[in-house]
């Protein structure tokens, strides 16, 4: 994790594409003044640059072949599913809930890909009933369940087999998946992949159309993808299948000094590696991009409630959200930046620990944040590059409702997810008076 210890203003390249800084230093995104958004919709608030989301989806659609997907686990709501689908992407769903959301957004079922390392019978049933385009088979036990459901299908269900190419992506242990020691997929090296493929090919009601691999997340070196594509490609080529999916995992810059390859560069590296190992040019080379599509399009706005100076120790700045809307720092030690959208160009000379409002000492958003010296209670503080795995991993810890999410474009803001209310938080409880009764 690269730490920002500089007092320089927030780097422009960590802000959404349509960011504009006014003459008096205020930030607007998509033509909307960010402080006004906080006043209008409250905080914490997720704000997404809709034009940037569209541009990244279009870039992914161009970088890979038909079948390339948006990995909806990064951030999903109906508006996002529709946007990605309208830009030509399939949607990768990894649970019944994600499948349901994409379908209710109107995404054609044939454009959905079902993932998961432990798909239930209910999930497989729902996917088959809807007519999803592809199911990614992750292992033998799952194939048993799937085979039992498809034996009498008049049209075989297209499937991919998820394999592990044995590539160690240089990333956090919890988000590495392409190596041998993983709960995902089946190993090429051990022969498990070949055995599963043979079984799928012999299963009535299934049509093997391709292979899939995902080497990990937050991968900055396109060389790791190229290496995976070469290993996969050599195994794939003799099988005569139509699709090779390289998964997702392209890294994004979160803090000053980091830089990441573009989706276009990622696609180019993968294609070159596939060509190198002799993959037929008619094979569809696909991917599932999540973070690289949504991360830097999104920011989070918070209101500062407490500034606690501990002389000789540090300054704590507490905001009205925290680990419930962004658990990544707690989960992975992920680094973020912070700045004041009222003074974007100001030097950030004050070193603080930006923390949340939850009852955990570990509830830290930015361990070593830099903010302008005139920071005051009531200020709106912004953490950029929070568009991926923030809302989608959000919880209601301490019964703090999840924030609202708005898409902004051309001066207009659209609420795509409203703020979770106290009533929402109570919605799962039995009605008063029925508690304790078995129904
Ligand atoms: C199978 C699969 N595909 C795609 C992704 C998306 O990865 P990212 O958001 O890093 O692009 C993931 C992330 O965990 C994944 O497990």
XYZ file of C-alpha atoms and ligand atoms in Angstrom:
455
model
C 0.000 0.000 0.000
C 1.505 3.327 -1.028
C 1.051 5.973 1.669
C 0.538 9.602 0.852
C 2.545 11.747 3.232
C 2.779 14.740 0.994
C 0.989 17.983 1.768
C 0.291 18.524 -1.925
C -3.343 18.999 -2.984
C -5.275 15.904 -4.021
C -3.900 14.745 -7.404
C -6.301 15.458 -10.252
C -6.011 11.900 -11.596
C -7.678 10.498 -8.458
C -10.816 12.537 -9.155
C -13.624 11.479 -11.508
C -13.207 12.391 -15.183
C -15.714 15.240 -15.274
C -14.341 16.944 -12.151
C -14.050 20.705 -12.421
C -12.469 22.949 -9.803
C -14.088 26.389 -9.691
C -12.140 29.627 -9.356
C -12.805 29.586 -5.621
C -11.555 26.007 -5.291
C -14.837 24.078 -5.077
C -15.277 20.699 -6.715
C -18.050 19.840 -9.101
C -18.597 16.492 -10.790
C -20.938 15.916 -13.698
C -21.779 19.611 -13.531
C -22.968 19.312 -9.903
C -21.343 21.179 -7.027
C -20.303 18.474 -4.607
C -20.988 20.434 -1.407
C -24.475 21.219 -2.682
C -25.004 17.480 -3.294
C -24.053 16.813 0.339
C -26.474 19.508 1.527
C -29.277 18.248 -0.677
C -28.962 14.490 -0.143
C -27.182 14.338 3.231
C -24.051 12.458 4.155
C -22.507 9.956 3.931
C -23.202 10.037 0.220
C -21.767 8.104 -2.705
C -21.530 10.168 -5.888
C -20.782 8.547 -9.254
C -19.710 10.286 -12.439
C -22.139 8.687 -14.881
C -20.228 9.747 -17.994
C -17.106 8.089 -16.633
C -18.999 4.865 -15.886
C -20.249 4.822 -19.457
C -16.807 5.576 -20.870
C -15.140 2.766 -18.896
C -17.848 0.273 -19.906
C -17.426 1.281 -23.544
C -13.651 0.938 -23.208
C -14.037 -2.603 -21.834
C -16.462 -3.514 -24.622
C -13.878 -2.351 -27.177
C -10.842 -3.907 -25.451
C -12.301 -7.431 -25.387
C -14.694 -9.493 -27.505
C -18.437 -9.923 -27.327
C -19.210 -11.539 -23.976
C -16.988 -9.237 -21.908
C -18.810 -8.552 -18.653
C -19.150 -6.018 -15.893
C -18.395 -7.784 -12.585
C -21.396 -6.564 -10.647
C -19.942 -7.466 -7.232
C -17.918 -4.225 -7.457
C -21.087 -2.102 -7.290
C -24.601 -3.106 -8.240
C -27.972 -1.496 -8.407
C -30.481 -1.543 -11.228
C -29.194 1.699 -12.720
C -25.656 0.345 -12.836
C -26.709 -2.956 -14.392
C -28.693 -1.093 -17.060
C -25.861 1.324 -17.778
C -23.309 -1.478 -18.245
C -25.698 -3.494 -20.368
C -26.575 -0.486 -22.542
C -22.850 0.026 -23.182
C -22.606 -3.505 -24.578
C -21.358 -5.448 -21.558
C -22.689 -8.710 -20.182
C -23.212 -8.776 -16.407
C -21.315 -11.190 -14.185
C -23.504 -12.145 -11.217
C -22.295 -14.254 -8.308
C -25.435 -14.857 -6.258
C -29.193 -15.114 -6.493
C -29.409 -11.497 -5.306
C -27.135 -10.159 -8.037
C -28.961 -12.280 -10.626
C -32.312 -10.945 -9.439
C -31.111 -7.336 -9.553
C -29.730 -7.627 -13.088
C -32.935 -9.296 -14.312
C -35.144 -6.729 -12.634
C -33.051 -4.009 -14.287
C -34.153 -5.499 -17.603
C -30.786 -6.966 -18.631
C -31.531 -9.788 -21.088
C -30.900 -13.119 -19.335
C -28.740 -14.254 -22.227
C -26.292 -11.459 -21.308
C -25.781 -12.771 -17.766
C -22.949 -14.985 -16.529
C -23.444 -16.868 -13.247
C -20.402 -17.220 -10.997
C -19.760 -18.522 -7.506
C -17.658 -21.171 -5.800
C -20.666 -22.720 -4.032
C -23.769 -22.137 -6.103
C -26.863 -23.496 -4.433
C -29.556 -25.539 -6.153
C -31.828 -22.503 -5.787
C -29.306 -20.266 -7.557
C -28.697 -22.773 -10.326
C -32.433 -23.240 -10.731
C -33.051 -19.510 -10.932
C -30.274 -19.076 -13.496
C -31.543 -21.954 -15.637
C -35.147 -20.767 -15.418
C -34.160 -17.262 -16.453
C -32.038 -18.624 -19.305
C -28.682 -17.079 -18.382
C -26.132 -16.968 -21.176
C -23.398 -18.842 -19.348
C -22.822 -20.613 -16.060
C -19.228 -20.871 -14.846
C -18.746 -24.330 -13.339
C -16.396 -24.117 -10.368
C -15.967 -27.752 -9.280
C -17.149 -31.354 -9.120
C -19.806 -31.015 -6.399
C -21.404 -28.121 -8.174
C -21.406 -30.083 -11.427
C -23.313 -32.860 -9.631
C -26.017 -30.332 -8.681
C -26.128 -28.736 -12.107
C -26.190 -32.048 -13.985
C -29.240 -33.151 -11.991
C -31.084 -30.008 -13.072
C -30.294 -30.039 -16.790
C -30.584 -33.680 -17.825
C -33.896 -33.206 -19.619
C -33.183 -29.795 -21.185
C -34.015 -29.661 -24.889
C -31.324 -26.995 -25.440
C -28.028 -27.510 -23.612
C -26.990 -24.820 -21.123
C -23.734 -23.122 -22.178
C -21.070 -23.349 -19.480
C -17.483 -22.341 -18.878
C -15.148 -24.197 -16.531
C -13.206 -22.090 -14.049
C -9.572 -23.158 -13.896
C -6.605 -21.967 -11.860
C -3.579 -21.271 -13.991
C -1.145 -21.370 -11.045
C -0.205 -17.682 -11.362
C 0.667 -15.785 -8.171
C -0.722 -12.290 -8.670
C 1.271 -9.764 -6.644
C -1.605 -8.560 -4.526
C -3.233 -9.004 -1.096
C -3.495 -12.627 0.017
C -7.300 -12.426 0.400
C -7.811 -11.268 -3.186
C -5.383 -13.667 -4.868
C -7.187 -16.476 -6.629
C -5.138 -17.806 -9.532
C -2.628 -19.783 -7.463
C -2.957 -23.479 -6.587
C -4.055 -22.947 -2.960
C -7.486 -21.406 -3.522
C -11.156 -22.197 -2.972
C -11.954 -21.125 -6.544
C -11.930 -23.254 -9.678
C -9.945 -26.368 -10.497
C -6.222 -26.694 -11.040
C -4.697 -27.158 -14.461
C -1.416 -28.460 -13.021
C -2.973 -31.207 -10.880
C -5.108 -32.590 -13.692
C -8.362 -31.624 -11.887
C -9.271 -29.189 -14.673
C -8.900 -31.810 -17.401
C -11.066 -34.233 -15.411
C -13.822 -31.673 -14.805
C -13.817 -30.624 -18.459
C -14.207 -34.233 -19.551
C -17.121 -34.670 -17.167
C -18.829 -31.507 -18.381
C -18.410 -32.628 -21.979
C -20.048 -35.926 -21.121
C -22.977 -34.341 -19.274
C -26.270 -34.286 -21.089
C -27.886 -30.864 -21.022
C -24.617 -28.926 -20.832
C -22.548 -27.428 -23.641
C -18.951 -26.515 -22.767
C -18.225 -23.256 -24.578
C -15.111 -22.003 -22.860
C -12.690 -21.693 -19.982
C -12.463 -19.029 -17.307
C -9.732 -17.923 -14.920
C -9.434 -15.023 -12.492
C -5.973 -14.528 -11.016
C -6.827 -11.994 -8.316
C -7.755 -8.397 -7.716
C -5.929 -5.078 -7.699
C -3.303 -6.452 -10.115
C -1.149 -3.617 -11.491
C 1.144 -5.604 -13.737
C -0.492 -6.569 -17.022
C 2.387 -9.054 -17.294
C 0.612 -11.223 -14.676
C -2.472 -11.364 -16.922
C -0.294 -12.120 -19.953
C 1.400 -14.944 -18.047
C -2.002 -16.362 -17.045
C -3.236 -16.024 -20.634
C -0.196 -17.927 -21.938
C -0.636 -20.805 -19.452
C -4.380 -20.873 -20.003
C -4.020 -20.469 -23.743
C -1.728 -23.479 -24.130
C -4.215 -25.614 -22.191
C -7.199 -24.088 -23.996
C -6.004 -24.216 -27.626
C -6.375 -27.980 -28.257
C -9.886 -28.023 -26.752
C -11.393 -26.168 -29.723
C -13.702 -24.005 -27.574
C -15.150 -20.618 -28.496
C -14.423 -18.426 -25.433
C -11.482 -17.754 -23.160
C -12.298 -15.486 -20.227
C -9.420 -13.949 -18.308
C -11.610 -12.782 -15.396
C -11.214 -9.389 -13.769
C -8.715 -7.919 -11.388
C -7.139 -4.943 -13.124
C -5.798 -2.615 -10.423
C -6.658 1.040 -9.936
C -4.752 3.892 -8.311
C -6.158 4.758 -4.882
C -3.507 7.095 -3.532
C -1.046 9.699 -4.778
C 1.899 8.198 -6.602
C 0.089 5.054 -7.792
C -0.692 4.488 -11.433
C -2.478 1.637 -13.127
C -2.709 0.324 -16.691
C -5.825 1.218 -18.641
C -8.474 -1.318 -19.621
C -7.279 -0.890 -23.209
C -3.692 -1.775 -22.241
C -4.958 -4.772 -20.270
C -6.904 -6.050 -23.293
C -3.924 -5.545 -25.581
C -1.572 -7.504 -23.295
C -4.010 -10.397 -22.969
C -4.677 -10.551 -26.706
C -0.952 -10.486 -27.524
C -0.308 -13.362 -25.100
C -3.184 -15.382 -26.583
C -1.844 -14.825 -30.109
C 1.650 -15.829 -28.939
C 0.453 -19.264 -27.823
C -1.489 -19.821 -31.032
C -5.084 -19.270 -29.973
C -7.359 -19.219 -32.991
C -8.239 -15.601 -33.872
C -11.934 -16.579 -33.937
C -11.892 -17.437 -30.244
C -13.667 -14.779 -28.188
C -11.262 -13.325 -25.621
C -13.400 -11.967 -22.795
C -12.960 -10.539 -19.301
C -14.998 -9.442 -16.277
C -14.006 -5.957 -15.224
C -15.308 -4.650 -11.924
C -13.089 -2.246 -10.031
C -11.495 -0.802 -13.176
C -14.950 0.322 -14.327
C -16.417 1.793 -11.171
C -13.700 2.574 -8.604
C -12.470 5.978 -9.691
C -15.890 7.094 -10.959
C -17.129 7.144 -7.356
C -16.407 9.339 -4.362
C -17.796 9.359 -0.817
C -18.793 12.519 1.019
C -18.879 12.657 4.802
C -19.510 15.376 7.372
C -16.848 15.980 10.006
C -18.412 15.691 13.465
C -15.469 15.565 15.851
C -11.850 16.714 15.752
C -9.893 15.316 18.677
C -6.330 16.550 19.111
C -4.228 14.234 21.260
C -1.105 16.333 21.876
C 2.053 14.487 20.948
C 0.044 11.557 19.656
C -2.175 12.400 16.692
C -5.390 14.118 15.606
C -8.508 12.042 15.103
C -11.122 13.346 12.692
C -14.421 11.465 12.994
C -17.003 11.453 10.225
C -20.601 10.263 10.006
C -19.868 6.976 8.212
C -16.949 4.579 8.414
C -16.314 0.855 8.162
C -20.011 0.269 7.409
C -19.759 2.099 4.059
C -16.110 1.304 3.326
C -14.791 -1.856 4.970
C -11.747 -2.132 2.664
C -9.276 -0.416 5.006
C -10.277 -2.804 7.807
C -10.381 -5.885 5.571
C -7.262 -5.366 3.488
C -5.430 -2.411 5.008
C -6.329 -0.499 1.857
C -5.080 3.059 1.533
C -7.203 6.050 0.520
C -6.800 9.798 0.242
C -8.998 12.513 1.734
C -9.538 16.156 0.815
C -11.974 19.003 1.306
C -14.170 19.619 -1.741
C -14.547 23.260 -0.657
C -10.748 23.783 -1.097
C -9.568 21.219 -3.624
C -6.397 23.068 -4.519
C -5.403 23.779 -0.901
C -2.219 22.321 0.560
C -3.052 19.438 2.883
C -0.673 20.207 5.736
C -2.582 18.682 8.664
C -1.845 14.996 9.370
C -4.899 13.254 10.788
C -6.422 9.814 11.198
C -9.794 9.848 9.491
C -12.099 7.550 11.426
C -15.729 6.547 11.378
C -18.481 6.586 13.981
C -18.584 2.862 14.750
C -17.795 1.210 18.060
C -14.472 -0.237 16.921
C -10.985 1.186 17.312
C -10.265 -0.372 13.932
C -12.947 1.764 12.293
C -10.422 3.735 10.267
C -11.084 5.162 6.795
C -7.693 6.765 6.158
C -4.937 5.983 8.611
C -2.624 8.816 7.593
C -4.805 11.401 5.892
C -3.664 14.875 4.979
C -6.194 17.700 5.104
C -5.995 21.492 4.979
C -5.025 23.148 8.274
C -8.285 25.113 8.491
C -10.331 21.890 8.716
C -13.330 22.442 11.001
C -16.271 20.542 12.446
C -19.090 20.628 9.895
C -16.763 20.424 6.894
C -17.619 18.043 4.098
C -14.688 15.697 3.582
C -14.312 13.541 0.488
C -12.588 10.188 -0.017
C -12.099 9.625 -3.748
C -11.853 6.273 -5.623
C -14.516 4.667 -3.454
C -16.763 3.470 -6.281
C -15.790 -0.212 -6.012
C -16.408 -2.627 -3.128
C -17.606 0.170 -0.851
C -21.366 0.206 -1.187
C -21.400 -3.429 -2.319
C -19.571 -4.504 0.854
C -21.450 -2.056 3.077
C -23.085 -3.265 6.281
C -25.531 -1.842 8.765
C -23.136 -2.256 11.700
C -24.377 -0.343 14.768
C -27.628 -0.070 12.805
C -26.217 2.747 10.780
C -28.227 2.760 7.551
C -26.370 2.503 4.263
C -25.776 5.811 2.458
C -27.661 7.079 -0.558
C -26.026 6.808 -3.982
C -26.427 9.409 -6.725
C -25.354 9.413 -10.357
C -24.446 12.866 -11.657
C -24.289 14.086 -15.218
C -24.849 17.351 -17.106
C -25.775 19.247 -13.959
C -28.398 16.748 -12.767
C -28.217 14.265 -9.907
C -30.282 11.074 -9.873
C -30.756 9.013 -6.737
C -30.081 5.411 -7.776
C -30.174 4.043 -4.225
C -31.939 5.955 -1.485
C -30.532 6.216 2.034
C -31.482 3.293 4.261
C -34.033 4.522 6.792
C -34.831 3.414 10.345
C -37.904 1.669 8.937
C -35.710 -0.198 6.449
C -33.499 -1.304 9.305
C -36.538 -2.699 11.126
C -38.101 -4.261 8.051
C -36.847 -7.771 8.766
C -38.237 -7.922 12.294
C -41.513 -9.715 12.940
C -44.381 -7.330 13.686
C -44.633 -6.301 17.352
C -46.710 -8.837 19.212
C -45.671 -11.789 17.052
C -42.166 -12.054 18.549
C -41.620 -15.404 20.182
C -44.461 -17.097 18.335
C -43.434 -19.878 15.975
C -45.154 -19.424 12.628
C -14.528 -14.316 -10.901
C -14.331 -12.860 -10.776
N -14.437 -12.097 -11.874
C -14.288 -10.749 -11.803
C -14.008 -10.125 -10.603
C -13.876 -8.632 -10.587
O -12.621 -8.245 -10.191
P -12.239 -6.700 -10.220
O -13.301 -5.959 -9.571
O -10.969 -6.669 -9.442
O -12.060 -6.334 -11.671
C -13.869 -10.882 -9.443
C -13.554 -10.235 -8.158
O -13.469 -10.782 -7.112
C -14.031 -12.292 -9.527
O -13.929 -13.072 -8.450
